[in-house]
Amino acid sequence: MLTTISLHNLLPKVFVGSRASEAPSDIWHREVVLQQGESVLIEAESGRGKTSLCSFISGLRSDYEGQILYTQSDGSALAVEQSDLLRQHIGILFQEHRLFGELSAVENVMLKSQLTCYATVEEVRRQLERLGLAECMDRPCRTLSLGQQQRVAFVRALCQPCSFLLLDEPISHLDADNADIMSQMVAERQRADSIGLIVTSVGHRFPYQYTRIFKL
Amino acid sequence: MKLLVVLLRRHVSLWQLVCFALGGLLGAVILLLSLQSFRDVNRAFTTEDAIFSENYVVISKPVSLLTTVQSLIGGKSPSFEEREIQELEALPDVSCVAPFRSAHFTVEAIVRSGKRSLRTEMFLESVPDDFVDLADVNIEWKADLNDRFVPVLVPRNYLDLYNFGYASTRGLPQLSEGAVSQFSFQLFIGGSFYHARIVGFSTRLNTILVPDAFLAEANRIYGNHEKEEPSRLVIRTKGDAAGNALLQHIAHHQYIVADGGDAMVRMQSMVYGVVWAVAAVGLLVVLLAFFLLVVSMLLLVEKNRDIFRNLASMGYTLRQMSAPYRLLVLGVDVTVWLLAAIVSVFVYPLVGDLILMAAPSLEPTGALPLFLIATLCCFVFVAIHFFVIGRAIKKVYKEERR
């Protein structure tokens, strides 16, 4: 169980020496500690590195300066190179979804869920039905709309035990009703497991009660 | 795993796999058959009753006009130095080297018939007793100066020369080996007479042989006491050797081989060469087929790069991502080598029976060695394939985490 994620003087390498590095930011070149249980919103214009930050935190990319430290509940540190382990603690909804087009919605979610045996097929179906995907959950994802794919990717992000949940622009293709349902599902999960929530937004905010808001 | 298989079977061509498997099967069968042939050829060449278990090669140094002139003016005849004998003994396909011992004294053979007698000078030679082909000799091959009886072996072709080259043209009776063996004659050595009889005919050594102990003692007493180096050597080769080293050594030093005695060695060398050539062809075909399978797998990994990227981002480990492709190549490898072993077991008797004709007492090889070799080869190829696939996926995995 991860209890904190500490960002020390973080800056994407592509920003080094550029004007972007000089712009004021609550994250870049700062000391930031993200706690399990808190809800954080990171807002920024396009191109300020929101998706990069999510990739850095989840261990998918390492092209940055500075340091990211992960502290476990027993006080020990988890190295960022242990990316396999990191992804067991951090659920992530990618901006580009990263679904497999030839698999159905249910299969896409089960592909993730079976790694940790988190949810049964019936539980996954219930989650998808809640988000209005009852009629299309058995179709290949390539036949779904972007909004439907986003909802599938959201359910998939939830289908693992995690300490932190990263949602990278989670409602960019969704209407307000679906955004509210997703918000409820996140709140239920946070109440149940005290997960830390990190949401990025380019302007269309994910509706939630945030403990902190950062400008990137 | 089922979902992973569904995901990763994209771009997998069943026909391609079948073609690789067939190519690998062909190469594997050739390889297994040739390895088994090598094994049986080796057994045939080394078992005691085999035709080719041991060979004897008699060599001498070439006699030229120069050496003749040297001999006339008191020089040495071509002979083998101790160093040269040691070089021969050190060759891998040589079992033993023995010099011909010559008589260093005058020998006369005398045949008496009533009051008449015929005398002629003759030569005697000897080699160690274990080099003499005594299989058809019924008498003990032993003599010393106290015995006054000396058994003699002559070359078989002497009798053939008489029977077919002389007797038949002169109207004289042809003689059998038994008839010749009945004749006794005398050897006049150092003022003493010894009874002698031809007790057998040698196909191996083209000389007039007497027991080595007898000649050694006679040289000591009647000889000129000069240490002479041998002018001829008899070499016993190992049955399981290719014979190449000896043949190359003989060619390099331009030794003369008596009576084509190296023919058997050359034949053995050729047989081993053919077997290894066939094995090399089989190995090449196998390597080519399995190399193409590897290339196909690498292409698959490359084509499915996005899938691996996304799986990695979801938390799939390298081992989990490699599993479907590794299972696929495992299936291909095991199927190919198992089928190859089975086919070889049925096909091999056609070849093996020919080989075993050279050693009738040998039992046919069972199926176990073929299956063992196939299992070993399967392990090797599976390990290589697993390693290559794992490394390819790891490369994609690392590139994802740039």
XYZ file of C-alpha atoms in Angstrom:
618
model
C 0.000 0.000 0.000
C 1.393 3.354 -1.034
C 0.780 6.141 1.464
C 2.523 9.055 -0.221
C 3.886 10.093 -3.562
C 6.474 12.861 -3.245
C 7.472 15.004 -6.194
C 10.852 16.690 -5.771
C 11.771 19.404 -8.220
C 10.139 17.597 -11.063
C 10.402 18.939 -14.596
C 9.954 17.174 -17.952
C 13.240 17.086 -19.850
C 11.595 18.681 -22.871
C 10.887 21.768 -20.717
C 14.479 22.164 -19.611
C 15.879 25.444 -20.913
C 12.583 26.461 -22.502
C 10.131 29.181 -21.591
C 7.768 26.521 -20.258
C 10.110 25.885 -17.386
C 9.950 29.534 -16.329
C 6.172 29.739 -16.244
C 4.733 29.613 -12.735
C 3.606 26.174 -11.658
C 2.418 24.473 -8.484
C 4.062 21.191 -9.507
C 7.108 21.753 -11.702
C 10.251 22.580 -9.788
C 8.337 22.275 -6.527
C 8.156 19.974 -3.573
C 4.754 18.338 -3.610
C 3.509 15.458 -1.483
C 0.387 13.599 -2.509
C -1.264 11.642 0.260
C -3.389 8.576 0.127
C -6.992 9.511 0.851
C -6.837 13.047 -0.504
C -8.348 14.237 -3.787
C -6.181 16.419 -5.974
C -7.064 18.280 -9.150
C -4.288 19.353 -11.499
C -5.429 21.962 -13.968
C -3.441 23.297 -16.885
C -3.672 24.475 -20.433
C -2.874 22.102 -23.214
C 0.854 21.341 -23.516
C 1.771 22.009 -19.896
C 2.544 18.351 -19.215
C -0.560 16.916 -17.528
C -0.355 13.570 -19.346
C 3.416 13.541 -18.906
C 2.957 14.034 -15.167
C 0.556 11.085 -15.046
C 3.087 8.964 -16.971
C 5.882 10.005 -14.631
C 3.872 9.228 -11.508
C 2.755 5.827 -12.822
C 6.320 4.918 -13.772
C 5.598 4.643 -17.478
C 8.094 7.323 -18.417
C 11.338 8.515 -16.948
C 12.259 11.484 -19.132
C 12.219 14.042 -16.374
C 14.533 15.808 -14.017
C 14.003 15.694 -10.296
C 12.777 12.821 -8.227
C 9.611 10.936 -7.424
C 9.499 9.004 -4.173
C 6.911 6.455 -3.185
C 6.431 5.559 0.429
C 4.701 2.390 1.451
C 2.565 1.879 4.525
C 5.431 0.107 6.297
C 7.652 3.141 5.746
C 9.795 1.555 3.059
C 10.359 3.214 -0.277
C 9.393 1.820 -3.655
C 11.801 2.562 -6.476
C 10.401 4.114 -9.612
C 12.209 1.433 -11.627
C 9.936 -1.152 -10.054
C 7.267 -0.107 -12.502
C 5.556 -3.497 -12.402
C 4.941 -3.047 -8.707
C 3.954 0.588 -9.114
C 1.137 -0.331 -11.430
C -0.215 -2.642 -8.774
C -0.631 0.401 -6.525
C -1.698 3.000 -9.062
C -4.761 2.677 -11.259
C -4.666 4.896 -14.290
C -7.142 6.147 -16.855
C -5.130 7.228 -19.880
C -6.115 10.218 -21.905
C -5.851 8.093 -25.038
C -7.702 5.208 -23.336
C -5.391 2.466 -24.657
C -8.148 -0.044 -25.188
C -7.785 -3.085 -27.443
C -10.101 -2.613 -30.369
C -10.634 -6.272 -31.147
C -11.755 -7.094 -27.628
C -15.168 -6.211 -26.263
C -15.697 -3.763 -23.405
C -16.100 -6.612 -20.934
C -12.982 -8.353 -22.252
C -10.940 -5.162 -22.072
C -11.867 -4.709 -18.428
C -11.398 -8.395 -17.575
C -7.951 -8.328 -19.194
C -6.977 -5.886 -16.453
C -9.078 -7.388 -13.694
C -7.701 -10.909 -14.129
C -4.228 -9.660 -13.200
C -5.363 -9.230 -9.631
C -8.657 -11.180 -9.724
C -10.261 -7.969 -8.551
C -13.715 -8.297 -10.043
C -15.847 -11.020 -11.530
C -17.429 -10.776 -14.949
C -20.799 -10.027 -13.349
C -19.353 -7.171 -11.289
C -17.725 -5.716 -14.373
C -20.988 -5.933 -16.280
C -22.789 -4.122 -13.472
C -20.220 -1.327 -13.537
C -20.536 -0.967 -17.291
C -24.304 -1.030 -17.114
C -24.203 1.742 -14.536
C -22.396 3.887 -17.079
C -24.978 3.190 -19.772
C -23.003 0.571 -21.693
C -25.400 -2.365 -21.284
C -26.165 -2.725 -24.957
C -22.660 -2.394 -26.309
C -20.512 -4.049 -23.701
C -20.060 -7.215 -25.784
C -19.123 -5.433 -28.993
C -15.505 -4.905 -30.010
C -14.298 -1.609 -28.620
C -13.311 -0.328 -32.027
C -17.052 -0.087 -32.776
C -17.711 2.134 -29.756
C -17.727 5.907 -29.728
C -14.994 7.859 -27.988
C -17.281 8.605 -25.071
C -18.180 4.937 -24.706
C -14.535 3.980 -24.908
C -13.702 6.508 -22.240
C -16.264 4.978 -19.906
C -14.866 1.486 -20.554
C -11.353 2.744 -19.818
C -12.668 4.317 -16.592
C -14.188 1.033 -15.399
C -10.945 -0.702 -16.298
C -8.930 1.789 -14.242
C -11.134 0.983 -11.237
C -10.745 -2.785 -11.632
C -7.647 -3.247 -9.545
C -6.688 -2.792 -5.920
C -4.821 0.496 -5.735
C -3.613 3.183 -3.382
C -3.912 5.990 -5.905
C -6.165 6.531 -8.868
C -4.891 8.676 -11.731
C -7.551 10.052 -14.075
C -6.105 11.921 -17.029
C -8.890 14.155 -18.423
C -11.532 11.547 -17.550
C -14.595 13.305 -18.965
C -13.170 14.901 -22.108
C -15.755 13.067 -24.242
C -18.591 12.801 -21.744
C -21.735 14.667 -20.851
C -22.603 15.921 -17.372
C -24.796 12.922 -16.450
C -22.079 10.375 -17.164
C -19.561 12.619 -15.415
C -21.723 12.573 -12.292
C -22.057 8.808 -12.367
C -18.295 8.462 -12.676
C -17.879 10.889 -9.794
C -20.178 8.767 -7.630
C -18.248 5.615 -8.511
C -14.967 7.275 -7.575
C -16.399 8.542 -4.296
C -17.649 5.058 -3.411
C -14.250 3.632 -4.102
C -12.489 6.328 -2.100
C -14.768 5.781 0.842
C -14.213 2.034 0.688
C -10.427 1.965 0.208
C -9.185 5.468 1.136
C -7.490 5.779 -2.187
C -5.735 8.949 -3.230
C -7.284 10.609 -6.246
C -5.323 12.609 -8.824
C -7.351 14.133 -11.642
C -6.076 16.255 -14.513
C -8.194 18.690 -16.394
C -7.734 21.109 -19.258
C -10.812 23.104 -18.276
C -13.724 20.685 -18.225
C -13.465 19.716 -14.586
C -14.326 16.283 -13.324
C -17.066 17.003 -10.726
C -15.621 16.122 -7.326
C -14.805 17.508 -3.888
C -11.077 18.188 -4.123
C -8.870 18.689 -1.113
C -6.273 20.546 -3.219
C -6.114 22.099 -6.636
C -2.822 22.610 -8.440
C -2.104 24.760 -11.427
C 0.494 23.120 -13.580
C -4.287 -16.091 -20.731
C -7.175 -16.768 -23.114
C -7.709 -13.041 -23.671
C -3.979 -12.543 -24.170
C -3.964 -15.283 -26.774
C -6.922 -13.685 -28.570
C -5.079 -10.388 -28.521
C -1.694 -11.680 -29.611
C -2.799 -14.101 -32.272
C -3.191 -11.140 -34.574
C -0.773 -11.434 -37.527
C 0.038 -15.059 -36.694
C -0.095 -17.018 -39.937
C -0.907 -20.670 -39.495
C 0.424 -21.570 -42.949
C 3.703 -19.916 -42.181
C 4.039 -21.930 -39.008
C 3.235 -25.142 -40.844
C 5.903 -24.400 -43.444
C 8.496 -23.682 -40.776
C 7.530 -26.868 -38.993
C 7.837 -28.961 -42.156
C 11.237 -27.481 -42.953
C 12.387 -28.049 -39.419
C 11.039 -31.601 -39.520
C 12.973 -32.405 -42.686
C 16.196 -31.027 -41.272
C 15.648 -32.717 -37.931
C 15.086 -36.117 -39.563
C 18.244 -35.758 -41.636
C 20.209 -34.673 -38.589
C 18.922 -37.489 -36.373
C 19.505 -40.135 -39.024
C 23.045 -38.974 -39.654
C 23.907 -38.802 -35.959
C 22.544 -42.301 -35.470
C 24.461 -43.438 -38.560
C 27.640 -41.990 -37.123
C 27.019 -43.880 -33.931
C 26.518 -47.176 -35.737
C 29.427 -46.584 -38.100
C 31.596 -46.033 -35.072
C 30.351 -49.230 -33.489
C 30.874 -51.117 -36.727
C 34.432 -49.858 -36.983
C 35.385 -50.663 -33.438
C 33.634 -53.880 -32.466
C 35.880 -56.885 -32.335
C 34.536 -58.918 -35.203
C 34.017 -55.951 -37.445
C 35.604 -55.960 -40.825
C 37.128 -52.623 -40.172
C 37.883 -52.799 -36.483
C 41.604 -52.365 -36.925
C 43.719 -51.758 -39.939
C 47.348 -52.422 -40.594
C 49.317 -50.119 -42.785
C 52.891 -50.867 -43.822
C 54.941 -47.868 -44.784
C 58.428 -47.307 -46.035
C 60.394 -44.386 -47.329
C 60.564 -43.761 -51.038
C 63.516 -45.238 -52.891
C 64.928 -42.924 -55.499
C 68.009 -42.776 -57.701
C 69.625 -40.589 -55.073
C 69.054 -43.060 -52.288
C 70.334 -45.841 -54.493
C 73.554 -43.970 -55.190
C 73.924 -43.174 -51.529
C 73.596 -46.845 -50.654
C 76.223 -47.759 -53.258
C 78.776 -45.350 -51.852
C 78.241 -46.623 -48.354
C 75.477 -44.353 -47.164
C 72.388 -45.358 -45.268
C 69.329 -46.825 -46.917
C 66.147 -44.906 -46.317
C 65.061 -45.699 -42.784
C 62.883 -44.341 -39.985
C 64.439 -42.455 -37.127
C 63.138 -42.775 -33.587
C 61.689 -39.285 -33.827
C 59.681 -40.199 -36.914
C 58.321 -43.308 -35.205
C 57.273 -41.207 -32.207
C 55.531 -38.721 -34.481
C 53.518 -41.556 -35.958
C 52.644 -42.979 -32.569
C 51.400 -39.573 -31.485
C 48.804 -39.384 -34.256
C 45.262 -39.675 -32.939
C 44.226 -42.464 -35.250
C 47.303 -44.611 -34.641
C 47.091 -47.369 -32.079
C 50.580 -48.773 -32.294
C 53.683 -48.643 -34.493
C 56.135 -51.517 -34.834
C 59.336 -51.668 -36.877
C 60.208 -54.549 -39.149
C 63.224 -56.354 -37.763
C 65.592 -57.583 -40.456
C 68.130 -60.338 -40.252
C 71.636 -58.885 -40.012
C 73.303 -62.086 -41.044
C 73.401 -64.386 -44.039
C 70.555 -66.863 -44.298
C 70.398 -69.760 -46.719
C 67.386 -71.937 -47.369
C 68.139 -75.556 -48.312
C 65.772 -78.129 -49.748
C 67.099 -81.668 -49.895
C 65.828 -84.467 -52.041
C 67.910 -87.523 -51.658
C 71.457 -86.589 -52.450
C 70.452 -83.513 -54.281
C 69.837 -80.220 -52.664
C 68.864 -76.741 -53.645
C 70.224 -73.744 -51.818
C 69.381 -70.120 -52.027
C 70.107 -67.043 -50.051
C 67.024 -65.503 -48.560
C 65.972 -62.833 -46.153
C 64.060 -63.023 -42.940
C 62.075 -60.390 -41.126
C 59.941 -60.231 -38.036
C 57.461 -57.987 -36.280
C 56.042 -58.173 -32.754
C 53.817 -61.219 -32.419
C 50.591 -59.251 -31.960
C 51.034 -57.759 -35.417
C 51.173 -61.126 -37.112
C 47.936 -62.522 -38.528
C 48.071 -65.895 -36.855
C 44.383 -66.746 -37.132
C 45.016 -69.559 -39.617
C 48.240 -70.797 -38.066
C 47.756 -74.045 -36.185
C 51.161 -74.180 -34.694
C 52.605 -72.154 -31.860
C 54.348 -69.075 -33.201
C 57.500 -69.499 -31.191
C 61.114 -70.404 -31.730
C 64.503 -69.861 -30.282
C 68.017 -70.856 -31.237
C 67.836 -73.948 -29.047
C 64.758 -75.310 -30.751
C 66.235 -76.002 -34.126
C 62.785 -75.576 -35.630
C 61.614 -72.318 -37.019
C 58.059 -71.649 -38.188
C 57.879 -69.400 -41.198
C 55.066 -67.286 -42.588
C 55.133 -66.223 -46.206
C 52.869 -63.817 -48.050
C 49.807 -65.380 -49.594
C 50.541 -63.694 -52.881
C 53.782 -65.748 -53.167
C 51.623 -68.874 -53.474
C 49.300 -67.104 -55.873
C 52.267 -65.986 -57.952
C 53.512 -69.547 -58.154
C 50.161 -71.140 -58.834
C 48.825 -68.634 -61.327
C 51.931 -66.952 -62.642
C 54.384 -69.856 -62.959
C 52.941 -73.323 -62.417
C 50.066 -72.860 -64.790
C 52.389 -71.714 -67.593
C 54.988 -74.423 -67.018
C 52.641 -77.338 -66.688
C 53.607 -77.764 -63.093
C 51.124 -78.761 -60.446
C 49.469 -75.965 -58.510
C 49.920 -76.253 -54.788
C 47.415 -75.715 -52.030
C 48.269 -74.054 -48.749
C 48.072 -77.404 -47.056
C 50.447 -78.967 -49.555
C 52.987 -76.177 -49.151
C 52.757 -76.507 -45.400
C 53.911 -80.100 -45.674
C 57.239 -79.125 -47.180
C 60.017 -78.748 -44.755
C 63.345 -77.188 -45.496
C 66.367 -76.059 -43.639
C 67.715 -72.681 -42.740
C 71.447 -72.316 -42.540
C 72.224 -69.580 -40.047
C 75.585 -68.823 -38.566
C 76.962 -72.279 -39.261
C 73.949 -74.081 -37.833
C 71.073 -75.815 -39.524
C 67.499 -75.208 -38.450
C 64.482 -77.140 -39.645
C 61.821 -74.862 -40.961
C 58.362 -75.139 -42.385
C 55.905 -72.752 -43.886
C 53.130 -72.777 -41.312
C 50.866 -70.143 -42.772
C 50.260 -67.391 -45.303
C 49.908 -63.764 -44.411
C 47.632 -61.315 -46.149
C 48.746 -58.509 -43.933
C 52.534 -58.460 -44.166
C 54.344 -58.887 -47.432
C 57.557 -60.511 -46.184
C 59.046 -63.786 -44.980
C 58.312 -63.811 -41.273
C 59.849 -65.709 -38.427
C 59.108 -65.287 -34.723
C 60.420 -61.995 -33.417
C 62.153 -63.506 -30.416
C 64.055 -65.907 -32.655
C 65.270 -63.192 -34.995
C 66.206 -60.858 -32.165
C 68.351 -63.533 -30.586
C 69.844 -64.525 -33.907
C 70.779 -60.913 -34.622
C 72.369 -60.668 -31.235
C 74.539 -63.706 -31.787
C 75.131 -63.772 -35.523
C 74.461 -60.201 -36.538
C 76.846 -57.387 -37.281
C 75.846 -55.661 -34.038
C 75.265 -52.394 -35.789
C 72.227 -50.515 -34.613
C 70.140 -50.075 -37.688
C 67.045 -48.042 -38.000
C 64.078 -49.854 -39.477
C 63.330 -49.365 -43.146
C 59.702 -50.378 -42.828
C 57.074 -49.879 -40.199
C 53.742 -51.555 -39.599
C 51.069 -49.297 -38.131
C 47.933 -50.489 -36.431
C 45.200 -47.883 -36.694
C 42.312 -47.325 -34.359
C 39.006 -48.480 -35.723
C 37.071 -45.495 -34.484
C 39.259 -42.857 -35.967
C 38.642 -41.123 -39.242
C 42.148 -41.896 -40.352
C 42.681 -38.405 -41.671
C 45.624 -37.610 -39.456
C 47.586 -40.669 -40.538
C 46.749 -40.200 -44.197
C 47.772 -36.569 -44.077
C 50.977 -37.436 -42.243
C 51.866 -40.091 -44.818
C 51.125 -37.709 -47.667
C 53.093 -34.903 -46.082
C 56.202 -37.046 -45.568
C 55.738 -38.877 -48.853
C 55.938 -42.284 -47.278
C 55.161 -45.276 -49.461
C 52.230 -47.412 -48.402
C 52.623 -51.085 -49.216
C 49.975 -52.896 -51.232
C 47.299 -50.224 -50.869
C 47.111 -50.975 -47.188
C 45.744 -47.542 -46.583
C 42.689 -48.305 -48.698
C 40.684 -49.369 -45.682
C 41.780 -46.279 -43.796
C 40.783 -44.091 -46.709
C 37.462 -45.879 -46.933
C 36.797 -45.327 -43.246
C 37.791 -41.729 -43.601
C 35.415 -41.345 -46.519
C 32.540 -42.980 -44.654
C 32.988 -40.671 -41.674
C 33.265 -37.739 -44.043
C 30.020 -38.619 -45.791
C 28.183 -39.095 -42.503
C 29.390 -35.765 -41.155
C 28.532 -34.036 -44.434
C 24.985 -35.355 -44.258
C 24.769 -34.314 -40.602
C 25.975 -30.845 -41.554
C 23.292 -30.584 -44.231
C 20.659 -31.678 -41.753
C 21.881 -29.212 -39.178
C 21.872 -26.424 -41.738
C 18.285 -27.145 -42.752
C 17.201 -27.298 -39.116
C 18.972 -24.075 -38.250
C 17.482 -22.343 -41.262
C 13.951 -23.448 -40.444
C 14.217 -22.473 -36.813
C 15.950 -19.222 -37.664
C 13.044 -18.312 -39.921
C 10.675 -19.179 -37.086
C 12.583 -16.826 -34.812
C 12.472 -14.065 -37.408
C 8.760 -14.610 -37.798
C 8.281 -14.306 -34.026
C 10.356 -11.123 -33.931
C 8.232 -9.658 -36.698
C 5.115 -10.592 -34.760
C 6.424 -8.802 -31.686
C 7.221 -5.755 -33.762
C 3.802 -5.740 -35.430
C 2.127 -6.059 -32.041
C 4.244 -3.362 -30.451
C 1.217 -1.279 -29.481
C -0.410 -4.246 -27.808
C 2.666 -4.908 -25.706
C 2.906 -1.225 -24.858
C -0.634 -1.140 -23.614
C -0.337 -4.418 -21.763
C 2.768 -3.119 -20.019
C 0.952 0.064 -19.048
C -1.809 -2.079 -17.532
C 0.671 -3.902 -15.362
C 1.420 -7.062 -17.347
C 4.907 -8.375 -16.668
C 7.397 -9.471 -19.308
C 6.816 -13.090 -18.421
C 3.065 -12.761 -18.795
C 3.360 -10.994 -22.116
C 5.869 -13.518 -23.462
C 3.796 -16.524 -22.432
C 1.524 -16.873 -25.496
C 4.379 -16.670 -28.008
C 6.563 -18.910 -25.938
C 3.797 -21.477 -25.784
C 3.436 -21.226 -29.528
C 7.107 -21.916 -30.254
C 7.160 -24.601 -27.585
C 4.343 -26.339 -29.403
C 6.125 -26.069 -32.738
C 9.484 -27.230 -31.363
C 8.104 -30.201 -29.428
C 5.917 -31.293 -32.344
C 8.778 -31.087 -34.824
C 11.320 -33.007 -32.745
C 8.835 -35.609 -31.586
C 7.700 -36.282 -35.136
C 11.320 -36.275 -36.289
C 12.213 -38.920 -33.717
C 9.256 -41.085 -34.679
C 9.953 -40.801 -38.404
C 13.641 -41.530 -37.833
C 12.850 -44.654 -35.839
C 10.881 -46.028 -38.766
C 13.269 -44.890 -41.496
C 16.593 -45.698 -39.830
C 16.501 -49.505 -40.175
C 16.831 -49.047 -43.936
C 20.210 -47.393 -43.410
C 21.267 -49.114 -40.233
C 21.039 -52.618 -41.657
C 23.576 -51.732 -44.330
C 26.009 -50.403 -41.769
C 25.628 -53.361 -39.473
C 26.521 -55.760 -42.269
C 30.102 -54.751 -41.512
C 29.796 -56.086 -37.977
C 27.368 -58.988 -37.912
C 27.574 -59.517 -34.178
C 26.266 -56.027 -33.441
C 22.700 -55.666 -32.293
C 20.602 -52.985 -34.009
C 20.412 -49.771 -32.048
C 17.140 -49.231 -30.244
C 14.919 -46.165 -30.501
C 16.060 -44.654 -27.231
C 19.182 -42.846 -28.504
C 17.127 -41.155 -31.242
C 14.579 -39.933 -28.729
C 17.305 -38.759 -26.380
C 19.031 -36.763 -29.110
C 15.692 -35.336 -30.247
C 14.845 -34.349 -26.666
C 18.182 -32.649 -26.213
C 17.845 -30.765 -29.497
C 14.301 -29.760 -28.548
C 15.505 -28.349 -25.225
C 18.220 -26.348 -26.942
C 15.913 -24.839 -29.536
C 13.158 -24.116 -27.004
C 15.676 -22.331 -24.782
C 16.961 -20.249 -27.683
C 13.454 -19.360 -28.822
C 12.331 -18.451 -25.309
C 15.363 -16.226 -24.885
C 14.926 -14.451 -28.192
C 11.212 -13.811 -27.692
C 11.723 -12.580 -24.147
C 14.458 -10.221 -25.261
C 12.379 -8.826 -28.118
C 9.417 -8.108 -25.874
C 11.718 -6.663 -23.217
C 13.093 -4.258 -25.812
C 9.578 -3.061 -26.621
C 8.832 -2.879 -22.903
C 11.916 -0.742 -22.234
C 11.243 1.520 -25.165
C 7.779 2.095 -23.720
C 9.415 3.285 -20.538
C 11.610 5.839 -22.159
